[in-house]
Amino acid sequence: MTKIRIAVQKSGRLNQESLSLLKSCGVSIENGKDQLKAAARNFPLEVFYLRNGDIPQYLRDGVVDIAILGENTLIEKGANLSIIERLGFSKCRVSLAIPKGTAYNGLTYFEGKKIATSYPNTVKDYLAEKGIKADLHIINGSVEIAPNIGLADAICDIVSSGSTLFKNNLKEVEVMLTSEAVLTVSPKISDEAQTILNKLQFRIQSVLKGQRSKYVLLNAPNDKLEKIISLLPGMKSPTVLPLAQEGWSSVHSVMNKDSFWDVIDELKQAGAEGILVCPIEKMVF
């Protein structure tokens, strides 16, 4: 029986969130400690636990069919690999940072400077586009210490909260790109594996749509119903049911969580009452 092979990061936050996504898609992984490969019990899928930086090569070689990895890694090492789904977690940015007490007046600061980084291709392409020439010092591992020991004048690294930079007396001065977890596919994927991928991607999309949405129930006076309905984005159109109290209806709809509070304020002003908001586990179209 054909199985689709998916690579995920061996450890860390991206590993946990990738497995959580698969679990939300109804995929149950037989996951033993220190395993490098595990099979799903209820879906034709095998998980390969790999170093993040190695995953693009495994995709190019067709060792795995698909992978969940950071977009920053794909930009650095995965040229010509296609993103088929943005997953919305493990968000970060790839930034340039310099010692906290150093004056900074723009990108010209980096002209002729030494930059320590694990992302040499990303830095080189970014600075070349800006017309800046710098000396790159490639470090595989923690680069934050490099300026403190005189190895570099600046660093380029991924930044989430910025706490690591702060602890190492550095400040972020340029955001080169933003990144999140993405689903990408091997150019050598077979037709059989592609069929399985289509099913898995459908499940992933249903989970992501649910995460991005809220289910809203409210009571509306019938004389204000038209205005209230016009404020609800919904899926196709809201559901409207009569209430036991004459002249009132119950309205059910779905809205994007990012615009949620703005819409709620407008609904209240339009006369909506008893607004109830519920999380959505999945949305299937």
Coordinates of C-alpha atoms in Angstrom, one line a residue:
M1 CA 0.0 0.0 0.0
T2 CA 1.3 3.4 -1.0
K3 CA 2.1 5.8 1.9
I4 CA 3.0 9.5 1.7
R5 CA 6.3 10.3 3.4
I6 CA 6.3 13.6 5.4
A7 CA 9.4 15.2 6.9
V8 CA 9.1 17.3 10.1
Q9 CA 11.8 18.9 12.3
K10 CA 13.4 16.4 14.7
S11 CA 12.8 18.5 17.8
G12 CA 11.7 21.9 19.0
R13 CA 8.7 24.0 18.6
L14 CA 8.2 23.3 14.9
N15 CA 8.2 19.6 15.7
Q16 CA 5.5 19.9 18.3
E17 CA 3.2 22.2 16.3
S18 CA 3.6 20.1 13.1
L19 CA 2.5 16.9 15.0
S20 CA -0.3 18.9 16.6
L21 CA -1.5 19.9 13.2
L22 CA -1.5 16.3 12.0
K23 CA -3.4 15.2 15.1
S24 CA -6.0 17.9 14.4
C25 CA -6.3 16.4 10.9
G26 CA -7.2 13.0 12.5
V27 CA -3.8 11.5 11.8
S28 CA -2.7 9.3 14.7
I29 CA 1.1 8.9 14.8
E30 CA 2.8 5.9 16.5
N31 CA 5.4 8.1 18.0
G32 CA 8.1 6.4 20.1
K33 CA 10.9 8.3 21.9
D34 CA 14.0 9.0 19.8
Q35 CA 12.4 7.4 16.7
L36 CA 13.7 8.8 13.3
K37 CA 10.6 7.4 11.5
A38 CA 7.1 6.6 12.6
A39 CA 3.9 5.4 10.9
A40 CA 0.3 6.6 11.2
R41 CA -2.2 4.1 12.5
N42 CA -5.2 5.4 10.6
F43 CA -3.8 7.2 7.5
P44 CA -1.3 6.1 4.8
L45 CA 1.5 8.3 6.1
E46 CA 5.0 8.0 7.4
V47 CA 6.8 10.7 9.4
F48 CA 10.5 11.2 9.0
Y49 CA 12.1 13.2 11.9
L50 CA 15.0 15.2 10.3
R51 CA 17.2 18.2 10.9
N52 CA 15.4 21.3 9.6
G53 CA 18.4 22.3 7.4
D54 CA 18.5 18.8 5.8
I55 CA 14.9 18.6 4.7
P56 CA 15.1 20.6 1.4
Q57 CA 17.7 18.1 0.1
Y58 CA 15.5 15.1 1.1
L59 CA 12.7 16.8 -0.8
R60 CA 14.8 17.4 -3.9
D61 CA 16.1 13.8 -3.9
G62 CA 12.6 12.4 -3.4
V63 CA 13.4 10.6 -0.1
V64 CA 10.3 12.3 1.3
D65 CA 7.2 13.5 -0.6
I66 CA 6.3 16.5 1.5
A67 CA 7.6 18.4 4.5
I68 CA 6.6 20.9 7.1
L69 CA 9.4 23.4 7.7
G70 CA 10.2 27.0 8.3
E71 CA 9.8 29.3 5.2
N72 CA 13.2 30.8 6.2
T73 CA 14.9 27.4 5.7
L74 CA 13.2 27.0 2.4
I75 CA 14.4 30.4 1.2
E76 CA 17.9 29.6 2.4
K77 CA 18.3 26.1 1.1
G78 CA 15.2 25.1 -0.9
A79 CA 15.4 27.0 -4.2
N80 CA 12.7 25.7 -6.7
L81 CA 10.7 23.8 -4.0
S82 CA 7.1 24.8 -4.0
I83 CA 5.0 26.0 -1.1
I84 CA 1.5 24.4 -1.3
E85 CA 0.1 25.7 2.0
R86 CA 1.0 28.4 4.5
L87 CA 0.3 27.0 8.0
G88 CA 0.3 30.1 10.2
F89 CA 2.4 28.8 13.1
S90 CA 6.1 29.1 14.1
K91 CA 6.1 32.7 12.9
C92 CA 9.4 34.5 13.1
R93 CA 11.6 37.0 11.2
V94 CA 15.1 36.8 9.8
S95 CA 16.9 40.0 10.9
L96 CA 20.2 41.8 11.1
A97 CA 21.3 42.8 14.6
I98 CA 24.2 44.8 16.0
P99 CA 25.6 45.5 19.4
K100 CA 23.1 47.5 21.5
G101 CA 25.4 50.5 22.1
T102 CA 26.3 51.0 18.4
A103 CA 24.9 53.8 16.5
Y104 CA 22.9 52.8 13.4
N105 CA 22.0 55.0 10.5
G106 CA 20.9 52.6 7.9
L107 CA 22.1 49.7 5.8
T108 CA 25.3 51.4 4.8
Y109 CA 26.5 50.5 8.3
F110 CA 27.1 46.9 7.0
E111 CA 29.4 48.0 4.2
G112 CA 32.7 46.1 4.7
K113 CA 31.5 44.7 8.1
K114 CA 31.7 41.1 9.3
I115 CA 28.4 39.4 9.7
A116 CA 28.0 36.1 11.5
T117 CA 25.1 34.0 10.2
S118 CA 23.6 30.6 9.6
Y119 CA 21.8 32.0 6.6
P120 CA 24.6 33.1 4.1
N121 CA 22.5 32.8 1.0
T122 CA 19.7 34.9 2.4
V123 CA 22.1 37.6 3.7
K124 CA 24.1 37.6 0.5
D125 CA 21.0 38.0 -1.8
Y126 CA 19.5 40.7 0.5
L127 CA 22.7 42.8 0.7
A128 CA 23.4 42.4 -3.0
E129 CA 20.0 43.8 -3.8
K130 CA 20.7 46.8 -1.6
G131 CA 24.2 47.3 -3.1
I132 CA 26.0 46.5 0.1
K133 CA 29.2 44.4 0.3
A134 CA 30.0 42.6 3.6
D135 CA 32.1 39.8 4.8
L136 CA 30.0 36.8 5.9
H137 CA 31.2 34.5 8.6
I138 CA 29.2 31.2 8.5
I139 CA 28.3 29.7 11.9
N140 CA 26.2 26.6 12.4
G141 CA 24.6 27.2 15.8
S142 CA 24.3 30.1 18.1
V143 CA 25.5 33.2 16.4
E144 CA 24.5 35.8 19.0
I145 CA 27.8 35.5 20.8
A146 CA 29.9 36.4 17.8
P147 CA 30.0 40.2 18.3
N148 CA 30.8 39.8 22.0
I149 CA 34.0 37.8 21.3
G150 CA 35.1 40.0 18.4
L151 CA 34.3 37.5 15.7
A152 CA 31.8 39.7 13.9
D153 CA 30.4 43.3 13.8
A154 CA 26.8 42.1 13.4
I155 CA 24.7 38.9 13.1
C156 CA 21.8 37.7 11.0
D157 CA 19.5 35.2 12.6
I158 CA 15.9 34.3 13.2
V159 CA 14.1 36.4 15.8
S160 CA 10.8 35.5 17.6
S161 CA 10.4 37.5 20.8
G162 CA 13.8 39.2 20.6
S163 CA 14.7 38.0 24.1
T164 CA 17.8 36.1 22.9
L165 CA 19.2 39.3 21.3
F166 CA 18.5 41.3 24.4
K167 CA 20.3 38.8 26.6
N168 CA 23.3 39.0 24.3
N169 CA 23.3 42.8 24.3
L170 CA 22.2 43.1 20.7
K171 CA 19.5 45.1 19.0
E172 CA 17.5 44.2 15.8
V173 CA 18.0 46.9 13.1
E174 CA 16.8 45.4 9.9
V175 CA 14.0 42.8 9.2
M176 CA 15.1 41.0 6.0
L177 CA 12.0 38.7 5.8
T178 CA 9.2 37.2 7.8
S179 CA 8.6 33.5 8.0
E180 CA 6.1 30.9 9.1
A181 CA 5.7 27.1 8.9
V182 CA 4.8 26.0 5.4
L183 CA 3.9 22.7 3.7
T184 CA 6.1 22.0 0.7
V185 CA 6.3 19.2 -1.8
S186 CA 9.0 17.2 -3.6
P187 CA 9.3 17.6 -7.4
K188 CA 9.5 13.8 -7.5
I189 CA 6.2 13.0 -5.8
S190 CA 4.4 10.0 -7.4
D191 CA 0.9 10.2 -8.7
E192 CA -0.2 7.8 -5.9
A193 CA 1.4 9.9 -3.2
Q194 CA -0.2 13.0 -4.8
T195 CA -3.6 11.5 -4.4
I196 CA -3.0 11.0 -0.7
L197 CA -1.5 14.5 -0.4
N198 CA -4.8 15.9 -1.8
K199 CA -6.7 14.2 0.9
L200 CA -4.3 15.4 3.6
Q201 CA -4.2 19.0 2.3
F202 CA -8.0 19.0 2.4
R203 CA -8.0 18.1 6.0
I204 CA -5.2 20.7 6.8
Q205 CA -7.2 23.4 5.0
S206 CA -10.3 22.5 7.1
V207 CA -8.3 22.8 10.3
L208 CA -6.7 26.1 9.3
K209 CA -10.1 27.7 8.3
G210 CA -11.5 26.6 11.7
Q211 CA -8.5 28.2 13.5
R212 CA -9.0 31.5 11.6
S213 CA -12.7 31.7 12.3
K214 CA -15.2 32.2 15.1
Y215 CA -18.9 31.0 15.2
V216 CA -21.2 33.8 16.2
L217 CA -24.8 33.5 17.5
L218 CA -26.9 36.6 18.3
N219 CA -30.4 37.8 18.8
A220 CA -31.7 40.6 16.5
P221 CA -34.9 42.6 16.4
N222 CA -36.6 41.9 13.1
D223 CA -36.8 45.6 12.1
K224 CA -33.0 45.8 12.3
L225 CA -32.3 42.3 10.8
E226 CA -31.3 43.6 7.3
K227 CA -28.6 45.9 8.7
I228 CA -27.2 43.3 11.1
I229 CA -27.0 40.7 8.4
S230 CA -25.1 43.1 6.1
L231 CA -22.4 43.4 8.8
L232 CA -21.8 39.6 8.9
P233 CA -19.3 38.3 6.4
G234 CA -20.5 34.7 6.9
M235 CA -19.7 31.7 4.6
K236 CA -22.5 32.1 2.1
S237 CA -25.2 33.8 4.1
P238 CA -26.1 33.7 7.8
T239 CA -28.7 31.3 9.2
V240 CA -31.8 33.2 10.5
L241 CA -34.3 31.4 12.9
P242 CA -37.3 32.9 14.5
L243 CA -37.3 33.2 18.3
A244 CA -40.2 32.4 20.7
Q245 CA -40.4 36.1 21.5
E246 CA -42.3 37.8 18.6
G247 CA -40.4 40.3 16.5
W248 CA -37.0 38.8 17.2
S249 CA -34.7 36.3 15.3
S250 CA -31.6 34.3 16.1
V251 CA -28.8 34.8 13.7
H252 CA -25.9 32.3 13.2
S253 CA -22.8 33.1 11.2
V254 CA -19.0 32.7 10.9
M255 CA -16.4 35.5 10.9
N256 CA -12.7 35.9 10.7
K257 CA -11.1 36.1 14.1
D258 CA -8.8 39.0 13.0
S259 CA -11.7 41.3 12.4
F260 CA -13.9 39.9 15.2
W261 CA -13.9 42.8 17.7
D262 CA -14.5 45.5 15.1
V263 CA -17.5 43.5 13.7
I264 CA -18.9 42.8 17.2
D265 CA -18.8 46.6 18.0
E266 CA -20.7 47.3 14.8
L267 CA -23.3 44.6 15.6
K268 CA -24.0 46.0 19.0
Q269 CA -24.5 49.5 17.6
A270 CA -26.9 48.0 15.0
G271 CA -29.0 46.5 17.8
A272 CA -27.7 42.9 18.2
E273 CA -28.1 41.4 21.7
G274 CA -27.0 38.2 23.5
I275 CA -24.0 37.7 21.3
L276 CA -22.4 34.3 21.8
V277 CA -19.0 33.5 20.3
C278 CA -17.7 29.9 19.9
P279 CA -14.4 28.4 18.6
I280 CA -14.5 26.3 15.5
E281 CA -12.6 23.1 15.4
K282 CA -12.8 22.5 11.6
M283 CA -14.6 24.0 8.6
V284 CA -15.3 21.6 5.8
F285 CA -16.4 22.9 2.4

